[in-house]
Amino acid sequence: MRFRTRTFISAWKALITNKARSALTILGIVIGIMSIIIVMAVGQGGQDLILSEIESLGSNTLRVAPGRESQGPSDVNQFYLDSIGQKEMDAILNESRVPHVVDVMPFVVVPGSVSYQGETMYPQMYGTNHVFEEHMDGTPNFGIFFDEDMVKTRDRVAVIGSDVEEELFGDESGLNKKIKIGDQKLRVIGVFGDKGQSLFMNFDKSVIVPHTTAMQYITGQQHFNEIIVRAESDEHVEQVRRDIQLTLREMHDIEDPEDDDFQVNSQEDLMQMIGTITGVLKAILVSVAAISLLVGGVGIMNIMLVSVTERTREIGLRKAVGARQKDILRQFLIEAVMLTAAGGAIGIAIGTGITFLVSVGLSQGLNLNWQFSFPWGAAALGLFVSATIGLIFGYFPARAAAKKHPIEALRFE
Amino acid sequence: MIKLENITKIFGQGDNETHALRGVSLFIEKGEFVAIMGPSGSGKSTMLHILGLLDSSTAGEQHLHGELVTALDEDAKAALRNKNLGFVFQSFNLLPRTNVLENVKLPLMYSDIPAKNWDTHARKVIEQVGLSHRIDHEPSQLSGGEKQRVAIARALVLQPSIIFADEPTGNLDSVTSGQIMELFDELHQAHGHTIILITHEDDIAAHAQRIIRMHDGKIVV
Ligand SMILES: Nc1ncnc2c1ncn2[C@@H]1O[C@H](COP(=O)(O)OP(=O)(O)O)[C@@H](O)[C@H]1O
Ligand SMILES: [Mg+2]
């Protein structure tokens, strides 16, 4: 089809002559494209954030967790939750079994509350070892972090976050005060400064105790919830992973890797996993947005059909003065595409604006390292999709317009 | 110039059939000013539409400028209308919320004339109908007579050889009607346009050189 500039001009004039109707027509498209932009951009931002958090762990780290890897959505992944304990950690630290390991950091989740003189709160509580301080950038602003000896001797000590300190002690310092976790009293030896949320924990709202103390006196459990293993370098990661797998299989009498009662994930595995999860989420959200676009498209078709009826006399007149069927068809098609593309552009603008506000809100309000970037891909997709919707849903009304008989159209009241 | 031979036009089918034209033959010379008269429903508009290639006949032969046009397809007829034929309607048929200049430019859109020349062409005919001072006005700001002048300017903008007018003064008072008819006279005498005009009024028909009277789908005089 050959389109002449004059057809675009004519379509443009028709649209601005009927501003109110044009605005109404594109509302559905504006909303649809806006949601696509928000979903894609916020989703991308979230994914980037999670990935950068994983990256910040270091690409030389491995995560050893009890339980086998999920084999599918209905798989009962809760087997063997107690398969990784002190024995396994010692084996990983044994140079002759797993060489090239720098250090390991066990994690024990401590449920329950912490209280001090009648003040009670429910922070995130973990048991871990001295490696935490270096690996997680966990040096307290006040006091000290527990060292290796304190872990060995199961000292009843705790390092707490700034929010926890404020909640429990008000304006006073919490250092050297004794807090109560379960029925155990622990001395506060360190307080983190304001650090905010990272992927794995919120320092401000956390309480960290030696894992030995936690297991012995608080939870009573013999196993870890996970172990973070640091290899000497990136090149050693795969070898360390192999050696950990072999060691643990040997210890647990496992012959077939399918029967593993543990999993070892590298940073890359985690990234892939996160990528898959966020990909599925995005797909779901985008299909919701697609449905809203479809509804918007049907709305456009509806309003354009009404518009074609309203403009019957105009169509008759245009034909009387020489418009051919294809001139009318093109005019209405171009009008539809211009409308939906404009709707798409407005949707992109609003969506980008909202995305920007969300990213400002998340990075300032929640202290997240959330990056705003203009969603070029989503914008291009949005523009393309909206124009296509105009073309598809505008075609039927445009054809109805083109087929009108000039005299009957002119007689139309 | 225009020749109709035994033209019939039947609307509808079966029980709903209406014989609007029952064998009409007619010849109109170049430069003629013809008035068509007759009672309502006698087939005047139907004949004008067929003459103007806006509608096709059921049977019969039709020539325009010596060319057989009976079997032409819609696009070819549209091109001929654009180049050679101008229309003026009783109800003006101007685009609403669109100013005089843009209304007059409408036929240019479908012509071969480059867009940069449209303004010049439109302004010339707007001046010819004496509406230069209203060029930015929209139809809602114009009187009936002015609206019909816009419609005439629009019909003239591509300098067609024939101008068709279906009761062009039907919605106008007698003073304004007189002024519009003076304009038609001038187009006919000074510019040599062929004019074919339907009217119920004898004093309007008096401007024409020839009067064709119709009755029940046939020409009676
Ligand atoms: N589109 C149409 N469908 C059916 N009948 C029509 C149509 N147009 C005109 N007619 C009929 O054809 C006859 C002639 O109509 P018309 O040419 O408009 O008469 P006039 O213009 O002389 O009043 C009338 O009976 C009218 O009802
Ligand atoms: Mg009539």
CSV table of C-alpha atoms and ligand atoms in Angstrom, one decimal, chain A residues 405 407-408 411, chain B residues 9-12 16-21 36-49 55 166-167 198 200 214 216-217, ligand 1:
chain,number,residue,atom,x,y,z
A,405,HIS,CA,-22.1,4.1,-0.8
A,407,ILE,CA,-25.2,8.7,-1.9
A,408,GLU,CA,-26.5,6.6,1.0
A,411,ARG,CA,-28.4,11.0,2.9
B,9,LYS,CA,-33.0,2.8,-12.0
B,10,ILE,CA,-34.7,0.4,-9.7
B,11,PHE,CA,-34.1,0.6,-5.9
B,12,GLY,CA,-34.7,-2.5,-3.7
B,16,ASN,CA,-39.8,-3.3,-2.2
B,17,GLU,CA,-38.9,-2.5,-5.7
B,18,THR,CA,-39.1,1.2,-6.6
B,19,HIS,CA,-38.7,2.3,-10.1
B,20,ALA,CA,-37.1,5.7,-9.7
B,21,LEU,CA,-36.2,6.1,-13.4
B,36,ILE,CA,-34.6,20.0,-13.6
B,37,MET,CA,-38.1,20.4,-12.2
B,38,GLY,CA,-40.8,18.0,-11.1
B,39,PRO,CA,-42.8,16.9,-8.1
B,40,SER,CA,-41.2,15.2,-5.1
B,41,GLY,CA,-40.3,11.5,-5.8
B,42,SER,CA,-40.3,12.0,-9.6
B,43,GLY,CA,-36.7,10.9,-9.8
B,44,LYS,CA,-34.8,14.2,-10.1
B,45,SER,CA,-32.2,13.5,-7.5
B,46,THR,CA,-31.7,9.9,-8.8
B,47,MET,CA,-31.1,11.2,-12.3
B,48,LEU,CA,-28.7,13.8,-11.0
B,49,HIS,CA,-26.7,11.2,-9.0
B,55,ASP,CA,-24.8,6.2,-8.4
B,166,ASP,CA,-29.5,19.5,-6.0
B,167,GLU,CA,-31.9,22.2,-4.7
B,198,ILE,CA,-32.7,20.8,-9.5
B,200,HIS,CA,-38.9,23.5,-7.3
B,214,MET,CA,-39.8,15.0,-14.8
B,216,ASP,CA,-42.9,9.5,-12.2
B,217,GLY,CA,-39.4,8.5,-13.4
C,1,LIG,N1,-31.8,4.7,-1.9
C,1,LIG,C1,-33.1,4.5,-2.2
C,1,LIG,N2,-33.7,3.4,-1.9
C,1,LIG,C2,-35.0,3.2,-2.2
C,1,LIG,N3,-35.8,4.0,-2.8
C,1,LIG,C3,-35.2,5.2,-3.2
C,1,LIG,C4,-33.8,5.5,-2.9
C,1,LIG,N4,-33.6,6.7,-3.4
C,1,LIG,C5,-34.7,7.2,-4.0
C,1,LIG,N5,-35.7,6.3,-3.9
C,1,LIG,C6,-37.0,6.4,-4.4
C,1,LIG,O1,-36.9,6.7,-5.8
C,1,LIG,C7,-37.9,7.7,-6.1
C,1,LIG,C8,-37.2,8.9,-6.7
C,1,LIG,O2,-36.5,9.6,-5.7
C,1,LIG,P1,-35.7,10.9,-5.9
C,1,LIG,O3,-34.9,10.7,-7.1
C,1,LIG,O4,-35.1,11.3,-4.6
C,1,LIG,O5,-36.9,11.9,-6.2
C,1,LIG,P2,-36.9,13.6,-6.2
C,1,LIG,O6,-35.5,14.0,-6.1
C,1,LIG,O7,-37.5,13.9,-7.5
C,1,LIG,O8,-37.7,14.0,-5.1
C,1,LIG,C9,-38.7,7.9,-4.9
C,1,LIG,O9,-39.8,7.1,-4.9
C,1,LIG,C10,-37.8,7.5,-3.8
C,1,LIG,O10,-38.5,7.1,-2.7
